Short mmCIF file of C-alpha atoms in Angstrom, two decimals:
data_model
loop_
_atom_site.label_atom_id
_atom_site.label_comp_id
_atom_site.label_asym_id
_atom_site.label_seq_id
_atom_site.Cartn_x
_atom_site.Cartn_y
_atom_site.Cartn_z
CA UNK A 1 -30.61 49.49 14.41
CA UNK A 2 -29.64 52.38 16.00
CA UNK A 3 -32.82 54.00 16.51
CA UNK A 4 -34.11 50.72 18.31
CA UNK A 5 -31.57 51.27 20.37
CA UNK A 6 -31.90 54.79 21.19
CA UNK A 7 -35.33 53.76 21.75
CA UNK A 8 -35.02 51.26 23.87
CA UNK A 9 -32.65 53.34 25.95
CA UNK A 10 -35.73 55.70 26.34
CA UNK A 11 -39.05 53.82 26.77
CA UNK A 12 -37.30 53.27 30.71
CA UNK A 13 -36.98 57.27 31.06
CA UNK A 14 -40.30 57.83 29.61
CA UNK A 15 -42.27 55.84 31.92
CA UNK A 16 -40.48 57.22 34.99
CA UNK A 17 -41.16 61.06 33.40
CA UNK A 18 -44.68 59.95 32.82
CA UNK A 19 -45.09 58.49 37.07
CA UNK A 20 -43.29 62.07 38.21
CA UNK A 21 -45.78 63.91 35.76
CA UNK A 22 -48.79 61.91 36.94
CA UNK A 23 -46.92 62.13 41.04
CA UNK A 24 -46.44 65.81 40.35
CA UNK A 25 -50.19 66.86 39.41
CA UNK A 26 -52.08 64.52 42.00
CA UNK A 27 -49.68 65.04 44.72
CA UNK A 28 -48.23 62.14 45.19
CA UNK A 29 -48.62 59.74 47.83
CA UNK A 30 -49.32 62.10 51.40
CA UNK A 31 -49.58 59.91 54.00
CA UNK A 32 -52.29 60.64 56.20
CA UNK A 33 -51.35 59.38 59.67
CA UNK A 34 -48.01 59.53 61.83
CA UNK A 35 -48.42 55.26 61.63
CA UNK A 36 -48.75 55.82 57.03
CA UNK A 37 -45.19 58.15 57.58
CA UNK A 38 -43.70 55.37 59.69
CA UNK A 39 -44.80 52.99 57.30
CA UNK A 40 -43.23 54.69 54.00
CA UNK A 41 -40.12 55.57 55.87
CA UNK A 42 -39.89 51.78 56.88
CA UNK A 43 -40.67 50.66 53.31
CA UNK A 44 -37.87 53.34 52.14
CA UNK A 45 -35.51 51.47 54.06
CA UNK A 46 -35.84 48.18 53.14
CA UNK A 47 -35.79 49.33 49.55
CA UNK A 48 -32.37 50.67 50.43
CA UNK A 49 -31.29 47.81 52.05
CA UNK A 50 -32.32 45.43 49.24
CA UNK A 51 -29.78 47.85 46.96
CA UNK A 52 -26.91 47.57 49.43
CA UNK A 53 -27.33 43.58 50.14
CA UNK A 54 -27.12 43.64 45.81
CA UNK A 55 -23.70 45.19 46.08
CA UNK A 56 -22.29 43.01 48.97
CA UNK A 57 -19.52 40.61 47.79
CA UNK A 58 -20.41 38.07 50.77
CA UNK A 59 -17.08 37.29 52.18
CA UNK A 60 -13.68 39.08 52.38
CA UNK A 61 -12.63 39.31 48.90
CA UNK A 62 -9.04 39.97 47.86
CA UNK A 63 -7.65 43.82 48.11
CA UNK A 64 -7.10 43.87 44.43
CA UNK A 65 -11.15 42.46 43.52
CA UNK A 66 -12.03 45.65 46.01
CA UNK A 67 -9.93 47.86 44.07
CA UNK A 68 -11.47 46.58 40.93
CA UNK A 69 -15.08 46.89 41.79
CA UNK A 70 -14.07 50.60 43.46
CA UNK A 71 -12.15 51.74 39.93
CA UNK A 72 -14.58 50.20 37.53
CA UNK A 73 -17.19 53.16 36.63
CA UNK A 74 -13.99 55.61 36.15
CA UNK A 75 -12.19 52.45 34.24
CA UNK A 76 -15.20 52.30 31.53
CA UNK A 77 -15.67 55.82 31.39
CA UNK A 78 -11.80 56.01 30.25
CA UNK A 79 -12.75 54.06 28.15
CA UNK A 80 -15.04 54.91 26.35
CA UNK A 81 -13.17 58.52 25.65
CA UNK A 82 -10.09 56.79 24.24
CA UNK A 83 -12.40 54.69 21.79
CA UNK A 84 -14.38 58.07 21.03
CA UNK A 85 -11.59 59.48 20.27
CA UNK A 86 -10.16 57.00 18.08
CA UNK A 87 -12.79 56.88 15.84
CA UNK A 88 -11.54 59.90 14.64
CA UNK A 89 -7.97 58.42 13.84
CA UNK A 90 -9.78 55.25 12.00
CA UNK A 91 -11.01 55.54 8.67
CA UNK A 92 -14.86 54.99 10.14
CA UNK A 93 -18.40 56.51 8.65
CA UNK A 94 -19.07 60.13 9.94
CA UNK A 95 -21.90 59.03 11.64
CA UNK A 96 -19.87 56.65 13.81
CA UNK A 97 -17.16 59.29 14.90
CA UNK A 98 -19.96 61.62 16.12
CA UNK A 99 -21.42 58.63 18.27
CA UNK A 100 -18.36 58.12 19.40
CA UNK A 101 -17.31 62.07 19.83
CA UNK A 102 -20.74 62.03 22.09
CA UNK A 103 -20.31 59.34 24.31
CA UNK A 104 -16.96 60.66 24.86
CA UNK A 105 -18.38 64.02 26.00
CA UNK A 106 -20.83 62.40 27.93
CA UNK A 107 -17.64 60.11 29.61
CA UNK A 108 -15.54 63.04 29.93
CA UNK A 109 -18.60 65.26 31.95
CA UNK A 110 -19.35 61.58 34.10
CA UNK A 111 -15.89 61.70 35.27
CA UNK A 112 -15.16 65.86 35.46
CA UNK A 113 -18.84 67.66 34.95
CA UNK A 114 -19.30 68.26 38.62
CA UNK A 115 -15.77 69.46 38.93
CA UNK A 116 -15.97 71.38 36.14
CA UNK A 117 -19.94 73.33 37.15
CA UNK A 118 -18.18 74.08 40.51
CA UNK A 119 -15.00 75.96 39.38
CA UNK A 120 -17.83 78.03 37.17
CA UNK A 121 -19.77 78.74 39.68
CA UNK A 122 -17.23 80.15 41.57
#
């Protein structure tokens, strides 16, 4: 079950390595006209404004629901350390308390990785 689902994770990633493979040798689309830039820059925006009208909460919604929606990445990421990490308090299967050692790692570099790469590169 677990391999479906590590699978299914992937298939998604695959396909998008396989377009910037296939983008990367051919070139890519290279507009040929000033009008074709103007045209991809236009279609650029609306894609961005399509992702930004997803994310509106239509209305004035209460401080706290703000707060909420603002908080909930670094919520989940918490987490999903403190369950990590308390698979290795609970009498669970080996393999489960790796999983869960892993996505804690991954949680832990979401929420300090960049912080982390920039005192190192200093």
């Amino acid at each position: 079950m677990i391999i479906e689902t590590i699978i299914g994770a992937l298939v998604p990633v695959g396909v998008e390595g396989i377009k910037q493979l296939i983008g990367k040798f051919t070139g890519g689309v290279k507009p040929t006209t000033i009008a074709e830039q103007i045209q991809l820059d236009q279609n650029e925006i609306q894609k961005l404004q399509a992702l930004a009208q997803l994310d509106n909460p239509y209305g004035q919604p209460s401080q706290w629901v703000v707060d909420l929606r603002a908080s909930s990445r670094y919520l989940g990421a918490l987490f999903v350390i403190l369950v990590g990490i308390g698979t290795l308090f609970l009498p669970v299967q080996p393999e489960i308390q790796r999983i869960g050692i892993e996505a804690a790692n991954i949680a832990f570099g979401f929420l300090f990785g960049t912080r982390i790469m920039a005192n190192l590169k200093k």
